[in-house]
């Protein structure tokens, strides 16, 4: 619930950012948690820290012209929202998806501020992307698009300024094309300007796996608090991209069984447990659709257009996109005996779904805490670049695991301290917010 002061702040956010529903949703979730913070720290209200945090430091919108394989000129729109640099250079991924508009980038950038703060690493929050649809495009088209995108973006980024990475539609291939163009235009081999790079040219081991593995480590910590674990549990993981694949891989390693995953056309259900290597082959090597899975695995079923949350599971890990779990889906999960939800995706649960989860005994790990392992490992990549070093897989994975444990502890303890025990939404929002707010207070009115 919003108190009177916070209602004024939130109404101002809506009025200043019309038509940006996803940004309003993300802002409301954070602002709603801050009542007790303002009571304890009136200086935060006096210095208008919440109002300032809700206003991006800089927003860049640009034209991306490129030529497709038919020699036709195409025009897309590019975005970079540099939201908050109180803790370090702006850091956050690039999303290439036709649904991208300013409101999506702002919701993601806003979430990123608090997520990055939770990692305890020196990174501010930002996000970017384009309404470009990479589906069905040739490698040449992807390259030309990425080059045109970087031809504008390069002047706004830098290892001490703003460090983009991947998100939906942007993986290792795209980061390679973007880095190549940055290097060419600037005549600088500035490894720390992008993360998610290839292992031969400045990338970090574990970055590919980090968001998925990290989300599972976070859920594992939530389960431990309840005297439970992944061992023998059935899980459903939506999506079949980077986050979903490595979430599923780690769940299997910890003794759980993932029985379903999806893409935007439908889902596959495999009672024997999803064959991760086959999913990797289809999605990472062939760049195919998840429906192709059933051609190889006769035990599995493909349900076109189905709702993956109807499959009974003990652990649900939404890892596709925002608002993919409705209030009704949340009730179905609860009714089917789900005990934990860990968000690999950003804001995958609607406000109605979050309400359902928080009203039950379910361990609910919100995205800004649960999926922070990706950006944390990006920051570890920056550390390796700065020291011209490269760490082993085992060492980097240990660091990731320790970071996720710390994030869990900090959310858990902050929730208790502020009178909402077990509520990781309150814990994550207050803990992340306080780090940023205190830094902003120290730096004066900027
Ligand atoms: P990918 O592009 O690798 O994969 C996205 C997956 O989600 C695809 O399987 C895609 O299917 C599916 N998907 C996308 N939109 C929908 C939809 N409307 N309905 C059903 N499925 C959909 O992206 P990532 O795995 O990197 O990202 C997934 C989520 O995780 C996003 O919310 C992202 O912001 C978040 N995230 C990612 C991080 C990272 O390190 N990559 C870090 C932190 C969060 P299709 O191919 O049909 O579109």
mmCIF file of N, CA and C in Angstrom, residues 46-170:
data_model
loop_
_atom_site.group_PDB
_atom_site.id
_atom_site.type_symbol
_atom_site.label_atom_id
_atom_site.label_comp_id
_atom_site.label_asym_id
_atom_site.label_seq_id
_atom_site.Cartn_x
_atom_site.Cartn_y
_atom_site.Cartn_z
ATOM 1 N N UNK A 46 13.302 14.191 2.359
ATOM 2 C CA UNK A 46 13.685 15.608 2.244
ATOM 3 C C UNK A 46 14.526 15.874 0.999
ATOM 4 N N UNK A 47 15.414 14.953 0.691
ATOM 5 C CA UNK A 47 16.310 15.148 -0.468
ATOM 6 C C UNK A 47 15.710 14.605 -1.769
ATOM 7 N N UNK A 48 14.427 14.215 -1.706
ATOM 8 C CA UNK A 48 13.716 13.729 -2.913
ATOM 9 C C UNK A 48 14.493 12.618 -3.645
ATOM 10 N N UNK A 49 15.028 11.700 -2.852
ATOM 11 C CA UNK A 49 15.825 10.625 -3.463
ATOM 12 C C UNK A 49 14.939 9.713 -4.327
ATOM 13 N N UNK A 50 13.732 9.393 -3.854
ATOM 14 C CA UNK A 50 12.888 8.478 -4.653
ATOM 15 C C UNK A 50 12.516 9.153 -5.976
ATOM 16 N N UNK A 51 12.129 10.434 -5.897
ATOM 17 C CA UNK A 51 11.766 11.155 -7.131
ATOM 18 C C UNK A 51 12.948 11.158 -8.096
ATOM 19 N N UNK A 52 14.151 11.370 -7.542
ATOM 20 C CA UNK A 52 15.334 11.439 -8.414
ATOM 21 C C UNK A 52 15.650 10.075 -9.023
ATOM 22 N N UNK A 53 15.509 9.008 -8.207
ATOM 23 C CA UNK A 53 15.826 7.668 -8.727
ATOM 24 C C UNK A 53 14.864 7.284 -9.854
ATOM 25 N N UNK A 54 13.630 7.784 -9.786
ATOM 26 C CA UNK A 54 12.637 7.421 -10.812
ATOM 27 C C UNK A 54 12.845 8.176 -12.127
ATOM 28 N N UNK A 55 13.736 9.150 -12.127
ATOM 29 C CA UNK A 55 14.007 9.919 -13.350
ATOM 30 C C UNK A 55 15.367 9.477 -13.907
ATOM 31 N N UNK A 56 15.419 8.891 -15.104
ATOM 32 C CA UNK A 56 16.720 8.453 -15.633
ATOM 33 C C UNK A 56 17.697 9.617 -15.759
ATOM 34 N N UNK A 57 18.976 9.337 -15.513
ATOM 35 C CA UNK A 57 19.976 10.399 -15.681
ATOM 36 C C UNK A 57 20.066 10.827 -17.147
ATOM 37 N N UNK A 58 19.893 9.882 -18.049
ATOM 38 C CA UNK A 58 20.003 10.200 -19.490
ATOM 39 C C UNK A 58 19.228 9.152 -20.294
ATOM 40 N N UNK A 59 18.538 9.612 -21.360
ATOM 41 C CA UNK A 59 17.817 8.667 -22.238
ATOM 42 C C UNK A 59 18.182 8.976 -23.674
ATOM 43 N N UNK A 60 18.637 7.966 -24.384
ATOM 44 C CA UNK A 60 19.080 8.188 -25.763
ATOM 45 C C UNK A 60 18.191 7.351 -26.690
ATOM 46 N N UNK A 61 17.644 7.999 -27.717
ATOM 47 C CA UNK A 61 16.812 7.289 -28.704
ATOM 48 C C UNK A 61 17.382 7.621 -30.080
ATOM 49 N N UNK A 62 17.604 6.606 -30.888
ATOM 50 C CA UNK A 62 18.272 6.876 -32.172
ATOM 51 C C UNK A 62 17.775 5.985 -33.306
ATOM 52 N N UNK A 63 18.066 6.447 -34.520
ATOM 53 C CA UNK A 63 17.681 5.726 -35.740
ATOM 54 C C UNK A 63 18.754 4.696 -36.080
ATOM 55 N N UNK A 64 18.286 3.511 -36.518
ATOM 56 C CA UNK A 64 19.236 2.477 -36.941
ATOM 57 C C UNK A 64 18.886 2.051 -38.372
ATOM 58 N N UNK A 65 19.490 2.661 -39.361
ATOM 59 C CA UNK A 65 19.234 2.243 -40.736
ATOM 60 C C UNK A 65 20.170 1.093 -41.129
ATOM 61 N N UNK A 66 19.656 0.123 -41.856
ATOM 62 C CA UNK A 66 20.518 -0.983 -42.307
ATOM 63 C C UNK A 66 19.911 -1.581 -43.579
ATOM 64 N N UNK A 67 20.702 -2.387 -44.284
ATOM 65 C CA UNK A 67 20.246 -2.926 -45.569
ATOM 66 C C UNK A 67 20.074 -4.437 -45.449
ATOM 67 N N UNK A 68 18.889 -4.944 -45.790
ATOM 68 C CA UNK A 68 18.647 -6.386 -45.640
ATOM 69 C C UNK A 68 19.184 -7.160 -46.854
ATOM 70 N N UNK A 69 18.980 -8.495 -46.836
ATOM 71 C CA UNK A 69 19.557 -9.343 -47.890
ATOM 72 C C UNK A 69 18.924 -9.095 -49.260
ATOM 73 N N UNK A 70 17.744 -8.454 -49.274
ATOM 74 C CA UNK A 70 17.113 -8.132 -50.562
ATOM 75 C C UNK A 70 17.482 -6.737 -51.041
ATOM 76 N N UNK A 71 18.500 -6.174 -50.386
ATOM 77 C CA UNK A 71 18.963 -4.832 -50.747
ATOM 78 C C UNK A 71 17.971 -3.736 -50.421
ATOM 79 N N UNK A 72 17.077 -4.049 -49.508
ATOM 80 C CA UNK A 72 16.085 -3.050 -49.119
ATOM 81 C C UNK A 72 16.540 -2.347 -47.836
ATOM 82 N N UNK A 73 16.296 -1.061 -47.752
ATOM 83 C CA UNK A 73 16.684 -0.308 -46.554
ATOM 84 C C UNK A 73 15.654 -0.560 -45.448
ATOM 85 N N UNK A 74 16.133 -0.881 -44.266
ATOM 86 C CA UNK A 74 15.257 -1.086 -43.111
ATOM 87 C C UNK A 74 15.600 -0.040 -42.049
ATOM 88 N N UNK A 75 14.604 0.368 -41.297
ATOM 89 C CA UNK A 75 14.865 1.350 -40.236
ATOM 90 C C UNK A 75 14.301 0.836 -38.921
ATOM 91 N N UNK A 76 15.156 0.753 -37.917
ATOM 92 C CA UNK A 76 14.704 0.406 -36.567
ATOM 93 C C UNK A 76 15.010 1.559 -35.625
ATOM 94 N N UNK A 77 14.522 1.385 -34.385
ATOM 95 C CA UNK A 77 14.753 2.423 -33.387
ATOM 96 C C UNK A 77 15.626 1.841 -32.269
ATOM 97 N N UNK A 78 16.615 2.591 -31.857
ATOM 98 C CA UNK A 78 17.513 2.135 -30.797
ATOM 99 C C UNK A 78 17.315 2.956 -29.524
ATOM 100 N N UNK A 79 17.589 2.324 -28.387
ATOM 101 C CA UNK A 79 17.421 2.982 -27.085
ATOM 102 C C UNK A 79 18.605 2.668 -26.182
ATOM 103 N N UNK A 80 19.011 3.627 -25.381
ATOM 104 C CA UNK A 80 19.863 3.344 -24.229
ATOM 105 C C UNK A 80 19.404 4.281 -23.124
ATOM 106 N N UNK A 81 18.963 3.697 -22.018
ATOM 107 C CA UNK A 81 18.536 4.509 -20.884
ATOM 108 C C UNK A 81 19.577 4.342 -19.783
ATOM 109 N N UNK A 82 20.288 5.439 -19.497
ATOM 110 C CA UNK A 82 21.328 5.425 -18.464
ATOM 111 C C UNK A 82 20.658 5.920 -17.191
ATOM 112 N N UNK A 83 20.227 4.968 -16.375
ATOM 113 C CA UNK A 83 19.289 5.301 -15.302
ATOM 114 C C UNK A 83 19.949 5.885 -14.074
ATOM 115 N N UNK A 84 20.967 5.219 -13.567
ATOM 116 C CA UNK A 84 21.543 5.677 -12.300
ATOM 117 C C UNK A 84 22.996 5.249 -12.190
ATOM 118 N N UNK A 85 23.878 6.204 -11.909
ATOM 119 C CA UNK A 85 25.310 5.867 -11.835
ATOM 120 C C UNK A 85 25.879 6.167 -10.444
ATOM 121 N N UNK A 86 25.023 6.090 -9.407
ATOM 122 C CA UNK A 86 25.522 6.383 -8.056
ATOM 123 C C UNK A 86 26.560 5.352 -7.613
ATOM 124 N N UNK A 87 26.421 4.101 -8.050
ATOM 125 C CA UNK A 87 27.316 3.049 -7.556
ATOM 126 C C UNK A 87 28.430 2.684 -8.522
ATOM 127 N N UNK A 88 28.353 3.169 -9.756
ATOM 128 C CA UNK A 88 29.371 2.810 -10.740
ATOM 129 C C UNK A 88 28.872 3.109 -12.133
ATOM 130 N N UNK A 89 29.644 2.734 -13.169
ATOM 131 C CA UNK A 89 29.191 2.957 -14.547
ATOM 132 C C UNK A 89 27.849 2.254 -14.788
ATOM 133 N N UNK A 90 27.029 2.835 -15.648
ATOM 134 C CA UNK A 90 25.760 2.183 -15.995
ATOM 135 C C UNK A 90 26.067 0.780 -16.494
ATOM 136 N N UNK A 91 25.241 -0.175 -16.073
ATOM 137 C CA UNK A 91 25.472 -1.562 -16.496
ATOM 138 C C UNK A 91 24.127 -2.215 -16.698
ATOM 139 N N UNK A 92 23.942 -2.868 -17.835
ATOM 140 C CA UNK A 92 22.686 -3.561 -18.119
ATOM 141 C C UNK A 92 22.653 -3.955 -19.569
ATOM 142 N N UNK A 93 21.819 -4.945 -19.877
ATOM 143 C CA UNK A 93 21.849 -5.568 -21.193
ATOM 144 C C UNK A 93 21.174 -4.773 -22.292
ATOM 145 N N UNK A 94 21.289 -5.334 -23.511
ATOM 146 C CA UNK A 94 20.599 -4.826 -24.694
ATOM 147 C C UNK A 94 19.574 -5.885 -25.099
ATOM 148 N N UNK A 95 18.358 -5.448 -25.396
ATOM 149 C CA UNK A 95 17.315 -6.381 -25.830
ATOM 150 C C UNK A 95 16.923 -6.073 -27.265
ATOM 151 N N UNK A 96 16.973 -7.085 -28.133
ATOM 152 C CA UNK A 96 16.476 -6.931 -29.504
ATOM 153 C C UNK A 96 15.191 -7.754 -29.618
ATOM 154 N N UNK A 97 14.069 -7.080 -29.674
ATOM 155 C CA UNK A 97 12.780 -7.789 -29.758
ATOM 156 C C UNK A 97 11.760 -6.788 -30.295
ATOM 157 N N UNK A 98 10.821 -7.236 -31.157
ATOM 158 C CA UNK A 98 9.871 -6.275 -31.748
ATOM 159 C C UNK A 98 9.011 -5.544 -30.724
ATOM 160 N N UNK A 99 8.879 -6.090 -29.509
ATOM 161 C CA UNK A 99 8.027 -5.428 -28.504
ATOM 162 C C UNK A 99 8.748 -4.264 -27.816
ATOM 163 N N UNK A 100 10.027 -4.059 -28.128
ATOM 164 C CA UNK A 100 10.794 -3.033 -27.403
ATOM 165 C C UNK A 100 10.319 -1.618 -27.739
ATOM 166 N N UNK A 101 10.043 -0.844 -26.693
ATOM 167 C CA UNK A 101 9.796 0.600 -26.809
ATOM 168 C C UNK A 101 10.332 1.214 -25.521
ATOM 169 N N UNK A 102 10.243 2.532 -25.390
ATOM 170 C CA UNK A 102 10.877 3.197 -24.260
ATOM 171 C C UNK A 102 10.414 2.638 -22.900
ATOM 172 N N UNK A 103 9.104 2.320 -22.785
ATOM 173 C CA UNK A 103 8.569 1.844 -21.503
ATOM 174 C C UNK A 103 9.196 0.534 -21.055
ATOM 175 N N UNK A 104 9.500 -0.361 -22.005
ATOM 176 C CA UNK A 104 10.140 -1.650 -21.671
ATOM 177 C C UNK A 104 11.575 -1.395 -21.215
ATOM 178 N N UNK A 105 12.282 -0.547 -21.949
ATOM 179 C CA UNK A 105 13.686 -0.290 -21.591
ATOM 180 C C UNK A 105 13.758 0.408 -20.233
ATOM 181 N N UNK A 106 12.788 1.283 -19.949
ATOM 182 C CA UNK A 106 12.811 1.976 -18.657
ATOM 183 C C UNK A 106 12.476 1.045 -17.498
ATOM 184 N N UNK A 107 11.543 0.127 -17.717
ATOM 185 C CA UNK A 107 11.252 -0.839 -16.637
ATOM 186 C C UNK A 107 12.492 -1.685 -16.364
ATOM 187 N N UNK A 108 13.146 -2.122 -17.425
ATOM 188 C CA UNK A 108 14.318 -2.978 -17.238
ATOM 189 C C UNK A 108 15.474 -2.196 -16.596
ATOM 190 N N UNK A 109 15.655 -0.955 -17.040
ATOM 191 C CA UNK A 109 16.737 -0.131 -16.491
ATOM 192 C C UNK A 109 16.503 0.193 -15.022
ATOM 193 N N UNK A 110 15.246 0.432 -14.682
ATOM 194 C CA UNK A 110 14.887 0.757 -13.300
ATOM 195 C C UNK A 110 15.168 -0.451 -12.392
ATOM 196 N N UNK A 111 14.707 -1.629 -12.807
ATOM 197 C CA UNK A 111 14.972 -2.863 -12.055
ATOM 198 C C UNK A 111 16.476 -3.070 -11.868
ATOM 199 N N UNK A 112 17.201 -2.747 -12.937
ATOM 200 C CA UNK A 112 18.640 -2.996 -12.957
ATOM 201 C C UNK A 112 19.375 -2.202 -11.874
ATOM 202 N N UNK A 113 18.875 -1.003 -11.540
ATOM 203 C CA UNK A 113 19.535 -0.177 -10.510
ATOM 204 C C UNK A 113 19.634 -0.965 -9.204
ATOM 205 N N UNK A 114 18.516 -1.548 -8.793
ATOM 206 C CA UNK A 114 18.447 -2.211 -7.481
ATOM 207 C C UNK A 114 19.112 -3.583 -7.531
ATOM 208 N N UNK A 115 18.939 -4.258 -8.667
ATOM 209 C CA UNK A 115 19.582 -5.564 -8.848
ATOM 210 C C UNK A 115 21.093 -5.413 -8.731
ATOM 211 N N UNK A 116 21.627 -4.412 -9.441
ATOM 212 C CA UNK A 116 23.074 -4.223 -9.440
ATOM 213 C C UNK A 116 23.564 -3.842 -8.049
ATOM 214 N N UNK A 117 22.763 -3.045 -7.339
ATOM 215 C CA UNK A 117 23.130 -2.679 -5.963
ATOM 216 C C UNK A 117 23.197 -3.935 -5.097
ATOM 217 N N UNK A 118 22.243 -4.849 -5.289
ATOM 218 C CA UNK A 118 22.200 -6.064 -4.471
ATOM 219 C C UNK A 118 23.449 -6.921 -4.642
ATOM 220 N N UNK A 119 24.081 -6.866 -5.812
ATOM 221 C CA UNK A 119 25.265 -7.714 -6.027
ATOM 222 C C UNK A 119 26.432 -7.275 -5.146
ATOM 223 N N UNK A 120 26.374 -6.032 -4.639
ATOM 224 C CA UNK A 120 27.482 -5.528 -3.825
ATOM 225 C C UNK A 120 28.667 -5.092 -4.672
ATOM 226 N N UNK A 121 28.523 -5.090 -5.995
ATOM 227 C CA UNK A 121 29.627 -4.734 -6.890
ATOM 228 C C UNK A 121 29.430 -3.301 -7.385
ATOM 229 N N UNK A 122 30.508 -2.649 -7.836
ATOM 230 C CA UNK A 122 30.413 -1.214 -8.175
ATOM 231 C C UNK A 122 29.826 -0.959 -9.561
ATOM 232 N N UNK A 123 28.514 -1.174 -9.700
ATOM 233 C CA UNK A 123 27.870 -0.966 -11.003
ATOM 234 C C UNK A 123 26.550 -0.217 -10.843
ATOM 235 N N UNK A 124 26.348 0.779 -11.701
ATOM 236 C CA UNK A 124 25.085 1.503 -11.758
ATOM 237 C C UNK A 124 24.102 0.749 -12.647
ATOM 238 N N UNK A 125 22.958 1.389 -12.920
ATOM 239 C CA UNK A 125 21.907 0.689 -13.669
ATOM 240 C C UNK A 125 21.583 1.351 -14.995
ATOM 241 N N UNK A 126 21.453 0.540 -16.040
ATOM 242 C CA UNK A 126 21.036 1.038 -17.350
ATOM 243 C C UNK A 126 20.487 -0.108 -18.178
ATOM 244 N N UNK A 127 19.915 0.201 -19.310
ATOM 245 C CA UNK A 127 19.411 -0.853 -20.198
ATOM 246 C C UNK A 127 19.230 -0.261 -21.583
ATOM 247 N N UNK A 128 19.249 -1.100 -22.601
ATOM 248 C CA UNK A 128 19.063 -0.580 -23.954
ATOM 249 C C UNK A 128 18.503 -1.643 -24.865
ATOM 250 N N UNK A 129 18.427 -1.308 -26.142
ATOM 251 C CA UNK A 129 17.939 -2.298 -27.081
ATOM 252 C C UNK A 129 17.329 -1.671 -28.306
ATOM 253 N N UNK A 130 16.547 -2.495 -29.004
ATOM 254 C CA UNK A 130 15.925 -2.039 -30.244
ATOM 255 C C UNK A 130 14.681 -2.869 -30.534
ATOM 256 N N UNK A 131 13.785 -2.297 -31.357
ATOM 257 C CA UNK A 131 12.594 -3.038 -31.789
ATOM 258 C C UNK A 131 12.909 -3.961 -32.968
ATOM 259 N N UNK A 132 14.182 -4.157 -33.240
ATOM 260 C CA UNK A 132 14.637 -5.076 -34.301
ATOM 261 C C UNK A 132 14.242 -6.510 -33.931
ATOM 262 N N UNK A 133 13.730 -7.282 -34.925
ATOM 263 C CA UNK A 133 13.368 -8.678 -34.672
ATOM 264 C C UNK A 133 14.421 -9.598 -35.279
ATOM 265 N N UNK A 134 15.258 -10.225 -34.451
ATOM 266 C CA UNK A 134 16.335 -11.052 -35.013
ATOM 267 C C UNK A 134 15.836 -12.375 -35.602
ATOM 268 N N UNK A 135 14.569 -12.746 -35.299
ATOM 269 C CA UNK A 135 14.072 -14.054 -35.746
ATOM 270 C C UNK A 135 14.031 -14.127 -37.271
ATOM 271 N N UNK A 136 14.628 -15.175 -37.809
ATOM 272 C CA UNK A 136 14.588 -15.394 -39.253
ATOM 273 C C UNK A 136 15.601 -14.565 -40.033
ATOM 274 N N UNK A 137 16.419 -13.787 -39.367
ATOM 275 C CA UNK A 137 17.406 -12.961 -40.076
ATOM 276 C C UNK A 137 18.682 -13.789 -40.327
ATOM 277 N N UNK A 138 19.355 -13.487 -41.434
ATOM 278 C CA UNK A 138 20.617 -14.171 -41.740
ATOM 279 C C UNK A 138 21.726 -13.594 -40.850
ATOM 280 N N UNK A 139 22.859 -14.312 -40.788
ATOM 281 C CA UNK A 139 24.007 -13.801 -40.020
ATOM 282 C C UNK A 139 24.448 -12.440 -40.559
ATOM 283 N N UNK A 140 24.400 -12.295 -41.876
ATOM 284 C CA UNK A 140 24.818 -11.034 -42.500
ATOM 285 C C UNK A 140 23.906 -9.889 -42.084
ATOM 286 N N UNK A 141 22.605 -10.147 -42.027
ATOM 287 C CA UNK A 141 21.663 -9.095 -41.615
ATOM 288 C C UNK A 141 21.880 -8.713 -40.159
ATOM 289 N N UNK A 142 22.092 -9.741 -39.331
ATOM 290 C CA UNK A 142 22.350 -9.469 -37.903
ATOM 291 C C UNK A 142 23.613 -8.614 -37.768
ATOM 292 N N UNK A 143 24.633 -8.962 -38.536
ATOM 293 C CA UNK A 143 25.900 -8.210 -38.444
ATOM 294 C C UNK A 143 25.685 -6.759 -38.882
ATOM 295 N N UNK A 144 25.020 -6.555 -40.002
ATOM 296 C CA UNK A 144 24.848 -5.186 -40.490
ATOM 297 C C UNK A 144 24.005 -4.361 -39.521
ATOM 298 N N UNK A 145 22.994 -5.029 -38.938
ATOM 299 C CA UNK A 145 22.180 -4.310 -37.955
ATOM 300 C C UNK A 145 23.033 -3.917 -36.741
ATOM 301 N N UNK A 146 23.788 -4.879 -36.207
ATOM 302 C CA UNK A 146 24.609 -4.605 -35.011
ATOM 303 C C UNK A 146 25.612 -3.494 -35.303
ATOM 304 N N UNK A 147 26.186 -3.506 -36.489
ATOM 305 C CA UNK A 147 27.172 -2.465 -36.833
ATOM 306 C C UNK A 147 26.512 -1.090 -36.866
ATOM 307 N N UNK A 148 25.301 -1.031 -37.439
ATOM 308 C CA UNK A 148 24.612 0.256 -37.506
ATOM 309 C C UNK A 148 24.215 0.716 -36.098
ATOM 310 N N UNK A 149 23.767 -0.227 -35.282
ATOM 311 C CA UNK A 149 23.389 0.080 -33.895
ATOM 312 C C UNK A 149 24.587 0.692 -33.156
ATOM 313 N N UNK A 150 25.756 0.053 -33.304
ATOM 314 C CA UNK A 150 26.942 0.522 -32.583
ATOM 315 C C UNK A 150 27.485 1.830 -33.147
ATOM 316 N N UNK A 151 27.208 2.088 -34.421
ATOM 317 C CA UNK A 151 27.709 3.322 -35.040
ATOM 318 C C UNK A 151 27.149 4.553 -34.329
ATOM 319 N N UNK A 152 25.970 4.414 -33.721
ATOM 320 C CA UNK A 152 25.462 5.501 -32.883
ATOM 321 C C UNK A 152 25.833 5.289 -31.404
ATOM 322 N N UNK A 153 25.666 4.043 -30.936
ATOM 323 C CA UNK A 153 25.814 3.810 -29.489
ATOM 324 C C UNK A 153 27.227 4.087 -28.971
ATOM 325 N N UNK A 154 28.236 3.912 -29.843
ATOM 326 C CA UNK A 154 29.629 3.946 -29.351
ATOM 327 C C UNK A 154 29.962 5.246 -28.626
ATOM 328 N N UNK A 155 29.314 6.353 -29.049
ATOM 329 C CA UNK A 155 29.685 7.658 -28.470
ATOM 330 C C UNK A 155 29.136 7.824 -27.044
ATOM 331 N N UNK A 156 28.251 6.926 -26.625
ATOM 332 C CA UNK A 156 27.632 7.057 -25.299
ATOM 333 C C UNK A 156 28.191 6.064 -24.279
ATOM 334 N N UNK A 157 28.990 5.083 -24.734
ATOM 335 C CA UNK A 157 29.406 4.016 -23.814
ATOM 336 C C UNK A 157 30.923 4.048 -23.598
ATOM 337 N N UNK A 158 31.406 3.215 -22.689
ATOM 338 C CA UNK A 158 32.837 3.159 -22.391
ATOM 339 C C UNK A 158 33.021 2.408 -21.078
ATOM 340 N N UNK A 159 34.221 1.876 -20.859
ATOM 341 C CA UNK A 159 34.405 1.006 -19.683
ATOM 342 C C UNK A 159 34.164 1.728 -18.362
ATOM 343 N N UNK A 160 34.320 3.073 -18.346
ATOM 344 C CA UNK A 160 34.061 3.820 -17.110
ATOM 345 C C UNK A 160 32.747 4.585 -17.175
ATOM 346 N N UNK A 161 31.999 4.413 -18.263
ATOM 347 C CA UNK A 161 30.795 5.217 -18.469
ATOM 348 C C UNK A 161 29.538 4.356 -18.457
ATOM 349 N N UNK A 162 29.501 3.412 -19.381
ATOM 350 C CA UNK A 162 28.304 2.608 -19.583
ATOM 351 C C UNK A 162 28.743 1.322 -20.271
ATOM 352 N N UNK A 163 28.375 0.192 -19.681
ATOM 353 C CA UNK A 163 28.868 -1.107 -20.159
ATOM 354 C C UNK A 163 27.701 -2.041 -20.487
ATOM 355 N N UNK A 164 27.251 -2.076 -21.753
ATOM 356 C CA UNK A 164 26.139 -2.955 -22.121
ATOM 357 C C UNK A 164 26.523 -4.443 -22.141
ATOM 358 N N UNK A 165 25.502 -5.297 -22.192
ATOM 359 C CA UNK A 165 25.671 -6.754 -22.267
ATOM 360 C C UNK A 165 24.492 -7.313 -23.063
ATOM 361 N N UNK A 166 24.237 -8.610 -22.958
ATOM 362 C CA UNK A 166 23.126 -9.230 -23.693
ATOM 363 C C UNK A 166 21.833 -9.248 -22.900
ATOM 364 N N UNK A 167 20.756 -9.553 -23.576
ATOM 365 C CA UNK A 167 19.440 -9.816 -22.971
ATOM 366 C C UNK A 167 18.680 -10.582 -24.051
ATOM 367 N N UNK A 168 17.364 -10.527 -24.060
ATOM 368 C CA UNK A 168 16.589 -11.255 -25.063
ATOM 369 C C UNK A 168 17.072 -10.855 -26.465
ATOM 370 N N UNK A 169 17.391 -11.842 -27.283
ATOM 371 C CA UNK A 169 17.787 -11.591 -28.673
ATOM 372 C C UNK A 169 19.227 -11.135 -28.840
ATOM 373 N N UNK A 170 19.949 -10.985 -27.758
ATOM 374 C CA UNK A 170 21.355 -10.576 -27.853
ATOM 375 C C UNK A 170 22.216 -11.570 -27.066
#
